[in-house]
mmCIF file of C-alpha atoms in Angstrom:
data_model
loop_
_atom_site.group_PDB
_atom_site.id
_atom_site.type_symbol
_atom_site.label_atom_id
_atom_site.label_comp_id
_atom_site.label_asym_id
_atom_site.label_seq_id
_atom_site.Cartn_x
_atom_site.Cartn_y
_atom_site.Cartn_z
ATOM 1 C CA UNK A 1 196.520 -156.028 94.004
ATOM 2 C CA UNK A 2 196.245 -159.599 92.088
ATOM 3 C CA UNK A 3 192.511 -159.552 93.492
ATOM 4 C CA UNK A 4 191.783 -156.216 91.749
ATOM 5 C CA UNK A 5 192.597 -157.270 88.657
ATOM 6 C CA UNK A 6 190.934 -160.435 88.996
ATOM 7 C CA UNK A 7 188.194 -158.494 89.406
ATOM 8 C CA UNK A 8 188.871 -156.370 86.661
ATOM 9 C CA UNK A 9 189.448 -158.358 84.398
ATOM 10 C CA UNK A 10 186.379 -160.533 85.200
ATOM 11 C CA UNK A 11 184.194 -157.117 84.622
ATOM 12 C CA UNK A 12 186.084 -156.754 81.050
ATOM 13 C CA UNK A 13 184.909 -160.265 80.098
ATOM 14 C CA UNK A 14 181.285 -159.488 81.250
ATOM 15 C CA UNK A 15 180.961 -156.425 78.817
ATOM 16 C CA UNK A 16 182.681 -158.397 75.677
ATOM 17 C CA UNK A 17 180.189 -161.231 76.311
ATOM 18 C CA UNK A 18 177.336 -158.516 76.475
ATOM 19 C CA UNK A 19 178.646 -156.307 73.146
ATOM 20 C CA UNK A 20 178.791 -159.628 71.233
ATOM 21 C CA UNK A 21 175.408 -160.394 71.877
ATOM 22 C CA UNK A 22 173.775 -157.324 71.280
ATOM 23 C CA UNK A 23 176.054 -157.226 67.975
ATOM 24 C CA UNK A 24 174.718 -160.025 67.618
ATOM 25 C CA UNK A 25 170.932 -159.543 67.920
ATOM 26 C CA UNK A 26 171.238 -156.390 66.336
ATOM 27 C CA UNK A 27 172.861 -158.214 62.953
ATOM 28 C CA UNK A 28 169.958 -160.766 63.336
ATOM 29 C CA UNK A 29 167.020 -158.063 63.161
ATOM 30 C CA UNK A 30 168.721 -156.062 60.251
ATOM 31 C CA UNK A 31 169.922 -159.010 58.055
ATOM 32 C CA UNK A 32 166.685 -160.289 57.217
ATOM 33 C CA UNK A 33 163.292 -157.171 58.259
ATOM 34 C CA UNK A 34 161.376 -158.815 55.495
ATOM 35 C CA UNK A 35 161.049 -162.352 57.516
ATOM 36 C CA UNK A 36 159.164 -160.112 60.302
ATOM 37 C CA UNK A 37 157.084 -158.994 57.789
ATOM 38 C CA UNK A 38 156.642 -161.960 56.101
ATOM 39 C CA UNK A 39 155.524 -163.409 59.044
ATOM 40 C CA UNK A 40 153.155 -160.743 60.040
ATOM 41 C CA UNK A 41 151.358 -160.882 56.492
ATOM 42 C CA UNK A 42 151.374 -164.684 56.541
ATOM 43 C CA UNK A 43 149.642 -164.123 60.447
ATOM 44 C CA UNK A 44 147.182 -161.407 58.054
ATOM 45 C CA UNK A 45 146.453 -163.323 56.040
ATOM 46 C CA UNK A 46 146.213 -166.784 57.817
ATOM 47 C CA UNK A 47 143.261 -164.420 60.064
ATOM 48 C CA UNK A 48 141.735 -163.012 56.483
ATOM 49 C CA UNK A 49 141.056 -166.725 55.460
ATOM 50 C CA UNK A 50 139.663 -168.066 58.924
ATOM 51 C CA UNK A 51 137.022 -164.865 58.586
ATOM 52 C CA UNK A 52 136.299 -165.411 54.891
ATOM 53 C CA UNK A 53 133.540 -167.191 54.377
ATOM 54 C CA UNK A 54 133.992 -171.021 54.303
ATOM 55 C CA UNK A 55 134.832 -171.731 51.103
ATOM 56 C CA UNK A 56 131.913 -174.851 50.786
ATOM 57 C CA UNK A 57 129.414 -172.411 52.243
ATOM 58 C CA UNK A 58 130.488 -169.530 49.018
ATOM 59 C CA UNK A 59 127.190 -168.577 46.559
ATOM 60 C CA UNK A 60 125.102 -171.270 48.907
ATOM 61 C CA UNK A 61 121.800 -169.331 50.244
ATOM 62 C CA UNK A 62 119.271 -171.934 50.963
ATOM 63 C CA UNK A 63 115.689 -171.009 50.695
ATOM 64 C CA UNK A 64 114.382 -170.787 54.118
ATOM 65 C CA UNK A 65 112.234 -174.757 55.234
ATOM 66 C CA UNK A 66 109.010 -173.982 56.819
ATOM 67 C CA UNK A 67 109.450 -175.726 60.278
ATOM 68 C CA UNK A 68 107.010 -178.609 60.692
ATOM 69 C CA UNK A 69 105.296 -178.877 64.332
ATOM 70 C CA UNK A 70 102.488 -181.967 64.132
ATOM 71 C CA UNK A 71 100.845 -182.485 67.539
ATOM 72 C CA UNK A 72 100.207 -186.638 67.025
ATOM 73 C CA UNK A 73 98.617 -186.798 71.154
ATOM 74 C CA UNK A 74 97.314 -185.134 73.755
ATOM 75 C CA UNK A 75 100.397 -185.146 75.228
ATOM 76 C CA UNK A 76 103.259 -186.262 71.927
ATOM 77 C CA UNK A 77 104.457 -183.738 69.217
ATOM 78 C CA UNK A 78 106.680 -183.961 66.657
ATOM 79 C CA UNK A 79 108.557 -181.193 65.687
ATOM 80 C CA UNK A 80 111.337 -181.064 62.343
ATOM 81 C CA UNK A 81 113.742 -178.037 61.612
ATOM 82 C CA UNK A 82 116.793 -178.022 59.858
ATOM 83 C CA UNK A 83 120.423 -176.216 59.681
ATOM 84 C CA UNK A 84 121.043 -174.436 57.153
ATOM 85 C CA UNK A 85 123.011 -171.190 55.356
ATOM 86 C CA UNK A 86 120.802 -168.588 54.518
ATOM 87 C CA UNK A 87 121.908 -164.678 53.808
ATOM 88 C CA UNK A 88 120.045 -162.454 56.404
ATOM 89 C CA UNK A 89 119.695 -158.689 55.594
ATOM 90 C CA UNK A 90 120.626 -157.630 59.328
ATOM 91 C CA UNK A 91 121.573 -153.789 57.822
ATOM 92 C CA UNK A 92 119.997 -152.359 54.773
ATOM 93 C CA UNK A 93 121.942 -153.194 51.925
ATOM 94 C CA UNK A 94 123.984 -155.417 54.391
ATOM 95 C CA UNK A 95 123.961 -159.407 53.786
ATOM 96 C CA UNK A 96 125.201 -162.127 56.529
ATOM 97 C CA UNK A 97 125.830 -165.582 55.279
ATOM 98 C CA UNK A 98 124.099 -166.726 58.642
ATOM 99 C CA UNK A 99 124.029 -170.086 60.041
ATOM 100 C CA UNK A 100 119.963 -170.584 60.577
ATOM 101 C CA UNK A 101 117.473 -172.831 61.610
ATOM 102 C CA UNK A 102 115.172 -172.650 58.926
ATOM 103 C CA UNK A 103 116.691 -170.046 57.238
ATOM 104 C CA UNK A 104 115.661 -167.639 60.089
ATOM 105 C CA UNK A 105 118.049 -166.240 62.357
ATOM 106 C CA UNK A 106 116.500 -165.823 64.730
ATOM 107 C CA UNK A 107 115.069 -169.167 64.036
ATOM 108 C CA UNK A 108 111.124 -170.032 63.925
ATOM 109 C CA UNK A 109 109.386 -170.009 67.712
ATOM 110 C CA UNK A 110 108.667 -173.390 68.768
ATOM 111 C CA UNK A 111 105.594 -173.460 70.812
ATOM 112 C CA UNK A 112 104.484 -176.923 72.745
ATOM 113 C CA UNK A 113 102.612 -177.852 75.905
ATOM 114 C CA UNK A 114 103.641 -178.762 79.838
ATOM 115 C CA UNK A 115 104.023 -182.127 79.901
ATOM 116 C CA UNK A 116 104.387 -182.949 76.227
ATOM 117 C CA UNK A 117 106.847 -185.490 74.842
ATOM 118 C CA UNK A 118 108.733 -184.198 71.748
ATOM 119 C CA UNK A 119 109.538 -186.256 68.858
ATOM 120 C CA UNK A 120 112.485 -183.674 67.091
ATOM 121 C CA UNK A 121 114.110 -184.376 63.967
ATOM 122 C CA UNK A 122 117.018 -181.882 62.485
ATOM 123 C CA UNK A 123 118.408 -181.973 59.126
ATOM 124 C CA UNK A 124 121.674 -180.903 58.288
ATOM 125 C CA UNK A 125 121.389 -179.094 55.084
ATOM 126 C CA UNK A 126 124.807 -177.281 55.926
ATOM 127 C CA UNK A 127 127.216 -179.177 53.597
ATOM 128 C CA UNK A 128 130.295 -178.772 55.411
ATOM 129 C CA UNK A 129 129.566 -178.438 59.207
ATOM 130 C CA UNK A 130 127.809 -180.398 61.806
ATOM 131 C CA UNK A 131 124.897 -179.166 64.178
ATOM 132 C CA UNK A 132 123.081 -179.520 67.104
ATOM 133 C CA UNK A 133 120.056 -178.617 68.868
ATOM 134 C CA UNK A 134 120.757 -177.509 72.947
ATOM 135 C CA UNK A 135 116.981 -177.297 74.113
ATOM 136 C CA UNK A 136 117.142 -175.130 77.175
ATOM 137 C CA UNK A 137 113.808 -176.168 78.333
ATOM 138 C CA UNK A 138 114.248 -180.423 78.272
ATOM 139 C CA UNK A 139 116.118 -181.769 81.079
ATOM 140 C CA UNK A 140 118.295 -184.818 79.107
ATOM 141 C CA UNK A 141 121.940 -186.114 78.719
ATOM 142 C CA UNK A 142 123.942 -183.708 76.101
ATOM 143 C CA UNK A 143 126.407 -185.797 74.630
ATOM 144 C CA UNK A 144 123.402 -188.301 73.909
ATOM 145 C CA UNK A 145 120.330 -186.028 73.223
ATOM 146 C CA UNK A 146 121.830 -183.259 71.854
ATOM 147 C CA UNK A 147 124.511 -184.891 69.818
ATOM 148 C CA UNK A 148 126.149 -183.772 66.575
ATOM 149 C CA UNK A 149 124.608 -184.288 63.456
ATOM 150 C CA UNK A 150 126.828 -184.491 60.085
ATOM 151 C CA UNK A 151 126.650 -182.413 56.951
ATOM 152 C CA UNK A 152 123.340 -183.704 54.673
ATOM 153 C CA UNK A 153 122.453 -186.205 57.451
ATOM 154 C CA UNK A 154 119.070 -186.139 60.075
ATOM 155 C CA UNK A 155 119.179 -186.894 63.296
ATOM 156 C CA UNK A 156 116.045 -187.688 65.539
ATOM 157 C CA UNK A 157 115.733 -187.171 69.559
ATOM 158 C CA UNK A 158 113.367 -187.509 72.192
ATOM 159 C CA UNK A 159 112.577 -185.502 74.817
ATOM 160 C CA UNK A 160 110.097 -184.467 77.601
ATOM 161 C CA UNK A 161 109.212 -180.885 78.550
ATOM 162 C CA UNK A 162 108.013 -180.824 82.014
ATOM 163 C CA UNK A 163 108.420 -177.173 82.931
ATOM 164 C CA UNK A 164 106.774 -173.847 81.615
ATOM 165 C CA UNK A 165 108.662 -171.306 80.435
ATOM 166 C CA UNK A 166 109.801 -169.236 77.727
ATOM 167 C CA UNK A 167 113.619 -170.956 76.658
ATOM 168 C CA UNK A 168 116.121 -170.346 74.290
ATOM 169 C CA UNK A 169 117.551 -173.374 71.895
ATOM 170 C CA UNK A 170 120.266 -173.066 70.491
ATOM 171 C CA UNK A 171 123.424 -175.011 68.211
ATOM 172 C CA UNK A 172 125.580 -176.581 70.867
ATOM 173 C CA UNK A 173 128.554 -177.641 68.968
ATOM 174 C CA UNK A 174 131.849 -176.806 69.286
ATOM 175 C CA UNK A 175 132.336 -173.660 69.277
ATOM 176 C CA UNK A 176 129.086 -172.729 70.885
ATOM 177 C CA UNK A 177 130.154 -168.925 70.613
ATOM 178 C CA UNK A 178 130.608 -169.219 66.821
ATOM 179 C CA UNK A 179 127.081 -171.563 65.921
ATOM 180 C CA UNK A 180 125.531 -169.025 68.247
ATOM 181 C CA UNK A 181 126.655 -165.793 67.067
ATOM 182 C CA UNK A 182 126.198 -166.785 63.564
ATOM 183 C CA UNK A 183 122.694 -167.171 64.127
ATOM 184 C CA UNK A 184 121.504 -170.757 64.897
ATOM 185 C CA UNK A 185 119.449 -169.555 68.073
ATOM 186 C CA UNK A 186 115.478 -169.011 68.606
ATOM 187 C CA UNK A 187 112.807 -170.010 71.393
ATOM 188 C CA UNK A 188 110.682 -172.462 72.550
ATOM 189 C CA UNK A 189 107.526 -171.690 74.184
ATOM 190 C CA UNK A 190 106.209 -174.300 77.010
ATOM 191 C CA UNK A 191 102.678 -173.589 78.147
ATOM 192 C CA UNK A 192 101.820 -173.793 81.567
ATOM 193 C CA UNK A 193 99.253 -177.016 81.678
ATOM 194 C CA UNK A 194 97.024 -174.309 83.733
ATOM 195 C CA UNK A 195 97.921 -171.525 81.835
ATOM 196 C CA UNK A 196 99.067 -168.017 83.505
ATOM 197 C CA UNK A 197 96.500 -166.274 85.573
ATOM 198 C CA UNK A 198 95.835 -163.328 83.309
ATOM 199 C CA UNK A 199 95.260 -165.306 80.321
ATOM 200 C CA UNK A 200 91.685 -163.974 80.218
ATOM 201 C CA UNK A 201 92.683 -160.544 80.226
ATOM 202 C CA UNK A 202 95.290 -160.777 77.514
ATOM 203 C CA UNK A 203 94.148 -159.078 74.178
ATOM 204 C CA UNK A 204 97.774 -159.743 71.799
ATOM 205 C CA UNK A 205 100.487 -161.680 72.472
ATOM 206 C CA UNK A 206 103.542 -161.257 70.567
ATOM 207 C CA UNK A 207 107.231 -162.843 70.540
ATOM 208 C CA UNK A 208 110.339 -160.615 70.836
ATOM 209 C CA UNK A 209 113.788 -161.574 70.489
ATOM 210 C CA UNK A 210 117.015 -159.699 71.078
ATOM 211 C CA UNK A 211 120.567 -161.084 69.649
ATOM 212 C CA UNK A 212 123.452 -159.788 68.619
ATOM 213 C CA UNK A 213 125.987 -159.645 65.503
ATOM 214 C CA UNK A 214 129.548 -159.282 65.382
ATOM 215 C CA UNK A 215 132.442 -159.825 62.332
ATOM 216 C CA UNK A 216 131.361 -162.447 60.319
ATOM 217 C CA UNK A 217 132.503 -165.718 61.684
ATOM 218 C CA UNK A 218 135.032 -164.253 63.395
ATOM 219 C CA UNK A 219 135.980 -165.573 66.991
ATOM 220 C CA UNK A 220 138.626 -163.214 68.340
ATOM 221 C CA UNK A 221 135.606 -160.328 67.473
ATOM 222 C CA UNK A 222 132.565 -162.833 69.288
ATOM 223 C CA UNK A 223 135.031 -163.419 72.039
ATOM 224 C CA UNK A 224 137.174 -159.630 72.519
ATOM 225 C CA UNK A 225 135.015 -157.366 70.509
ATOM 226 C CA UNK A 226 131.815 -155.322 70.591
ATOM 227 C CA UNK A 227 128.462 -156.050 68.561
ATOM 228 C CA UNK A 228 128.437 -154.742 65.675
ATOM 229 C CA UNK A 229 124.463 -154.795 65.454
ATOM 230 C CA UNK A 230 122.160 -155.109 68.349
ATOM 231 C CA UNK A 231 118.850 -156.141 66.974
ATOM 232 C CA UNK A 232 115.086 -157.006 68.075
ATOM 233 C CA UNK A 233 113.014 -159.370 65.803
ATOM 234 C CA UNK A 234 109.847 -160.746 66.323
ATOM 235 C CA UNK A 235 108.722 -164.575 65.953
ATOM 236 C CA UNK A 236 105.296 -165.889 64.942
ATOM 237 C CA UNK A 237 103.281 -167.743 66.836
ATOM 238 C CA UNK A 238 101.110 -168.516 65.020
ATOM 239 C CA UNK A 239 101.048 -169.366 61.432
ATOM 240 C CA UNK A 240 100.822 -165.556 59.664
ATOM 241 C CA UNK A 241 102.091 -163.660 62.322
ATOM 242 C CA UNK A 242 104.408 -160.919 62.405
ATOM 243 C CA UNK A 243 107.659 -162.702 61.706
ATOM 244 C CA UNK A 244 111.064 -161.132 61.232
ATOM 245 C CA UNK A 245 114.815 -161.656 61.252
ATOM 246 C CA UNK A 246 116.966 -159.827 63.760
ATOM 247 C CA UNK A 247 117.436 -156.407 61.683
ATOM 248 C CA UNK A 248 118.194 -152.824 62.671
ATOM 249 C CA UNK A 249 115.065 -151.407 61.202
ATOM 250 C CA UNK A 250 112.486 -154.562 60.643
ATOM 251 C CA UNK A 251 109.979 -153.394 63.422
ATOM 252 C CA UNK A 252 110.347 -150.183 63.354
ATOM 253 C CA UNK A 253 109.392 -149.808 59.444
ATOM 254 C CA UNK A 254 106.699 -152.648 60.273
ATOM 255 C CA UNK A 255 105.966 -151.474 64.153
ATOM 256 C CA UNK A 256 103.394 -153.794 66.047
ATOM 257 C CA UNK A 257 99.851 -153.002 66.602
ATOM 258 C CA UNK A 258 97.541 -152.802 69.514
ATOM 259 C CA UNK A 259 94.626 -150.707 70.151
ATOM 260 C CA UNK A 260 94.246 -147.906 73.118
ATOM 261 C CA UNK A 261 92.883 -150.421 76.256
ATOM 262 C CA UNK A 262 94.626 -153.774 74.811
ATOM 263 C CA UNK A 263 96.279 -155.647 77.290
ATOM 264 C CA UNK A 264 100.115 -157.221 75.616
ATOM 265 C CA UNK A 265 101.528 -160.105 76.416
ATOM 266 C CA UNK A 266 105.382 -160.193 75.384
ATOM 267 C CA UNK A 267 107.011 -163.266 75.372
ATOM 268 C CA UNK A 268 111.285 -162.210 75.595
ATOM 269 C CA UNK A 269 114.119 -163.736 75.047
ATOM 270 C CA UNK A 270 117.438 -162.470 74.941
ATOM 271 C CA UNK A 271 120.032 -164.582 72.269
ATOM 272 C CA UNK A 272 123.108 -163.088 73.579
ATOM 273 C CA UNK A 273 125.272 -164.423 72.685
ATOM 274 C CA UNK A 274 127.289 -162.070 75.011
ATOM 275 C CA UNK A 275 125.324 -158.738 76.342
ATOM 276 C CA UNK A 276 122.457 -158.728 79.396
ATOM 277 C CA UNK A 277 119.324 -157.223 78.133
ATOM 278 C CA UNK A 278 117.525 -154.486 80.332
ATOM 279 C CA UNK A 279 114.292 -155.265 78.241
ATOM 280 C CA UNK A 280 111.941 -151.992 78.563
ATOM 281 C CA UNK A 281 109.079 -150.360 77.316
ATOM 282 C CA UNK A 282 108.765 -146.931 77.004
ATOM 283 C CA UNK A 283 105.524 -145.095 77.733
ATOM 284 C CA UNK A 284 104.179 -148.093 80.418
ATOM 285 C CA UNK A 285 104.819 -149.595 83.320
ATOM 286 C CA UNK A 286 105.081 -153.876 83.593
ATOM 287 C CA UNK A 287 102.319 -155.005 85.418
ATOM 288 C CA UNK A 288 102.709 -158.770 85.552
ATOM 289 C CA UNK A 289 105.946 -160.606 84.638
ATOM 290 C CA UNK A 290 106.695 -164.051 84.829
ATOM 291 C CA UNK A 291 110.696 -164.681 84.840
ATOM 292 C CA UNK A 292 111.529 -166.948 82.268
ATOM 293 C CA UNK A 293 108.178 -167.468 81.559
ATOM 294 C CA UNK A 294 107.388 -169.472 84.393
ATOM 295 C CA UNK A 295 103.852 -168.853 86.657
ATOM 296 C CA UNK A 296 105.929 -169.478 89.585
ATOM 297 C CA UNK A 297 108.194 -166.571 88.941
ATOM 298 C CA UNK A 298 105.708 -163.537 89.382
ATOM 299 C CA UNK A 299 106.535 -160.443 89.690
ATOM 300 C CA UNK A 300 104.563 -156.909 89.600
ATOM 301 C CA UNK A 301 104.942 -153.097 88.677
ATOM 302 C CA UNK A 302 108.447 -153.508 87.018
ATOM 303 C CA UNK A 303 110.002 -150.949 84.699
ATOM 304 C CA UNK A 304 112.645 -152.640 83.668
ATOM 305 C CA UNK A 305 113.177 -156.557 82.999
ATOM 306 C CA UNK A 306 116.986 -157.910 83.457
ATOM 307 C CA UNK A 307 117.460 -160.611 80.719
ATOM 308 C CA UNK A 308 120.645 -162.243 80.724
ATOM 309 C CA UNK A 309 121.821 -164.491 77.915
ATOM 310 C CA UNK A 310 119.461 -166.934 77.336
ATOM 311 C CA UNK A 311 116.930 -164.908 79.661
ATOM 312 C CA UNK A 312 113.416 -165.310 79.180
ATOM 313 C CA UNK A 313 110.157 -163.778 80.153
ATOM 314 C CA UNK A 314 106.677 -163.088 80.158
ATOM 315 C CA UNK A 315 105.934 -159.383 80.798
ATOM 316 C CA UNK A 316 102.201 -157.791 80.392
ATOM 317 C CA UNK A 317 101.305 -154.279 80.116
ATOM 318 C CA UNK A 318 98.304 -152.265 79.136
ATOM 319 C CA UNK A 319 98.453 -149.210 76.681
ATOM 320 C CA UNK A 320 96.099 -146.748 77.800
ATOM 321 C CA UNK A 321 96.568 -143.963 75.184
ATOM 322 C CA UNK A 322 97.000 -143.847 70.836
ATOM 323 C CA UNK A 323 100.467 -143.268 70.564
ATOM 324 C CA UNK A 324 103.603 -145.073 69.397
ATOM 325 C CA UNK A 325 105.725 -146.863 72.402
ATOM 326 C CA UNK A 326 109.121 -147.966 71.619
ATOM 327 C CA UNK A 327 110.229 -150.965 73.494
ATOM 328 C CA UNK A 328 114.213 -151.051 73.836
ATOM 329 C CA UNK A 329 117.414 -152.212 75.999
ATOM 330 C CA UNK A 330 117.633 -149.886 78.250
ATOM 331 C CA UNK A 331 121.492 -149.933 77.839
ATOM 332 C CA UNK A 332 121.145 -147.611 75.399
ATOM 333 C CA UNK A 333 124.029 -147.941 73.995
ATOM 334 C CA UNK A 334 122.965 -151.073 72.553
ATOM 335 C CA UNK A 335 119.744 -149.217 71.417
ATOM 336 C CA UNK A 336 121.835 -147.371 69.660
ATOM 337 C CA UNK A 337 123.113 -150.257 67.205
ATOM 338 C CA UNK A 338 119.159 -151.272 66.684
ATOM 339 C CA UNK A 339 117.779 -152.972 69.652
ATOM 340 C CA UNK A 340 114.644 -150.855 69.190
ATOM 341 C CA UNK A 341 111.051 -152.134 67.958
ATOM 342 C CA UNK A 342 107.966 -149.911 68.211
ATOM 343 C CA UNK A 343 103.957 -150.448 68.301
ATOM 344 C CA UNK A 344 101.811 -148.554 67.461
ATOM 345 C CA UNK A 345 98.586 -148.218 69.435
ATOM 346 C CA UNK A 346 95.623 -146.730 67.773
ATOM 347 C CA UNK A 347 91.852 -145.866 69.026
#
């Protein structure tokens, strides 16, 4: 009998203890609701600030800086770019305060020869952040050769670049994702020293570029969320060539042009910063593709070319009949958001 009302009386001590502290949680939520809300518009408006724009980069939009490529040897070239902010129109009607090279976003194709030893120089016209250049096709230390450079300094680099290839470049500081998705990305071209093998039957040669947007400067979107924008632009190779930003409607107001017979040469590249690129062109089949550019990488008859971020290639088709042939992602949902150009072959 004493044992059962040990035990009782144990159990009765339990359930006070339990009462009491649910009284007393319950007093704790209801005596004060605004600090939970307090704290969630403080949390609102801490994440409002972090994907304002910066306040050192507000009314700045810096004239885009022709890059400057100077071949000084048969085998030495320097090239100059620089970081800056420049508003891109990637919607109608719809500004991005982008981080650029050169005021392009994509920025300006860099094109230089196997073998050649490359004298770069970027300026930081971006007066708050520093910035890099990651050269995907130069073999060379990173935290040496593709070091930081502060806000309105210049820093100069040396490299070699021994392999063909079509390769992105990018910002590589910290946070890639961000200096990436807010446009500091384009391509550098390395020419085979013996050239491809269909060079003589290529009639136009273009450069197209897919990348994506998201939020502006906003990492939980570049790192959890879905592109806004999906876009194609296409890069000059040559001074007064077709040149774009990466847009929703550039090149397809402005569509490329080739005649019926012409034999294109596309040089790709897929930005990313996040999505794979199924790079196709409607209307023709690829006859010779080179992945990521490189003659040692041929492939034939392909429909569709698999381009993952930072993917490159050389793909080569002939149009046979007047017409206009879109060229797309074939994950069409990202078509969709813009990642459409066309050309427009005539007699």
């Amino acid at each position: 009998m004493k044992k059962q009302w040990m035990i009782v009386s144990l159990l009765v001590v339990i359930m006070m203890g339990l009462a009491a502290c649910g009284k007393e949680t319950n007093e704790h939520s209801q005596q004060d609701p605004s600090a939970v809300n307090t704290d969630r518009g403080e949390t609102s408006e801490v994440n409002e600030k972090e994907n304002a724009i910066i306040p050192a980069h507000q009314g700045i939009n810096q004239e885009p800086v022709p890059v400057k490529v100077e071949r000084v040897g048969e085998h030495e070239v320097n090239v100059e770019m620089t970081a800056q902010i420049t508003d891109i129109e990637i919607e109608k009607d719809s500004n991005y305060k982008a981080w650029t090279f050169n005021g392009e976003a994509p920025g300006p194709t860099i094109v230089v020869k196997e073998g050649d030893m490359i004298n770069f120089t970027l300026k930081n016209l971006d007066p708050q952040i520093p910035h890099s250049m990651d050269f995907h096709a130069v073999q060379a230390a990173p935290d040496k050769k593709f070091a930081d450079v502060m806000p309105n300094e210049e820093g100069t680099f040396q490299y070699l670049a021994n392999k063909p290839g079509v390769f992105m470049y990018h910002c590589g500081t910290e946070p890639v994702l961000g200096h990436i998705a807010n446009g500091m990305h384009g391509v550098m071209i390395v020419q085979p020293e013996d050239g491809y093998p269909t060079d003589d039957e290529v009639d136009k040669e273009f450069v197209i570029i897919q990348n994506e947007w998201y939020d502006y400067n906003d990492m939980d979107d570049m790192l959890e969320g879905e592109p806004n924008q999906v876009v194609f632009s296409a890069k000059a190779l040559k001074e007064g060539g077709i040149n774009t930003n990466g847009t929703t409607y550039s090149l397809k107001e402005n569509p490329l042009q080739a005649q019926v017979g012409d034999r294109i040469r596309f040089y790709v590249n897929n930005m990313g910063p996040n999505e794979t690129s199924s790079f196709h062109v409607i209307g023709t089949i690829m006859e010779d593709v080179y992945i990521d550019g490189n003659p040692a990488n041929h492939m034939e008859g392909m429909q569709t070319v698999m381009l993952p971020a930072s993917g490159g290639a050389v793909v080569e088709f002939t149009v046979t009949e007047a017409g206009t042939f879109p060229f797309v992602t074939h994950q069409f949902n990202h078509a969709t958001k813009g990642a459409k150009g066309l050309m427009e072959v005539t007699e």
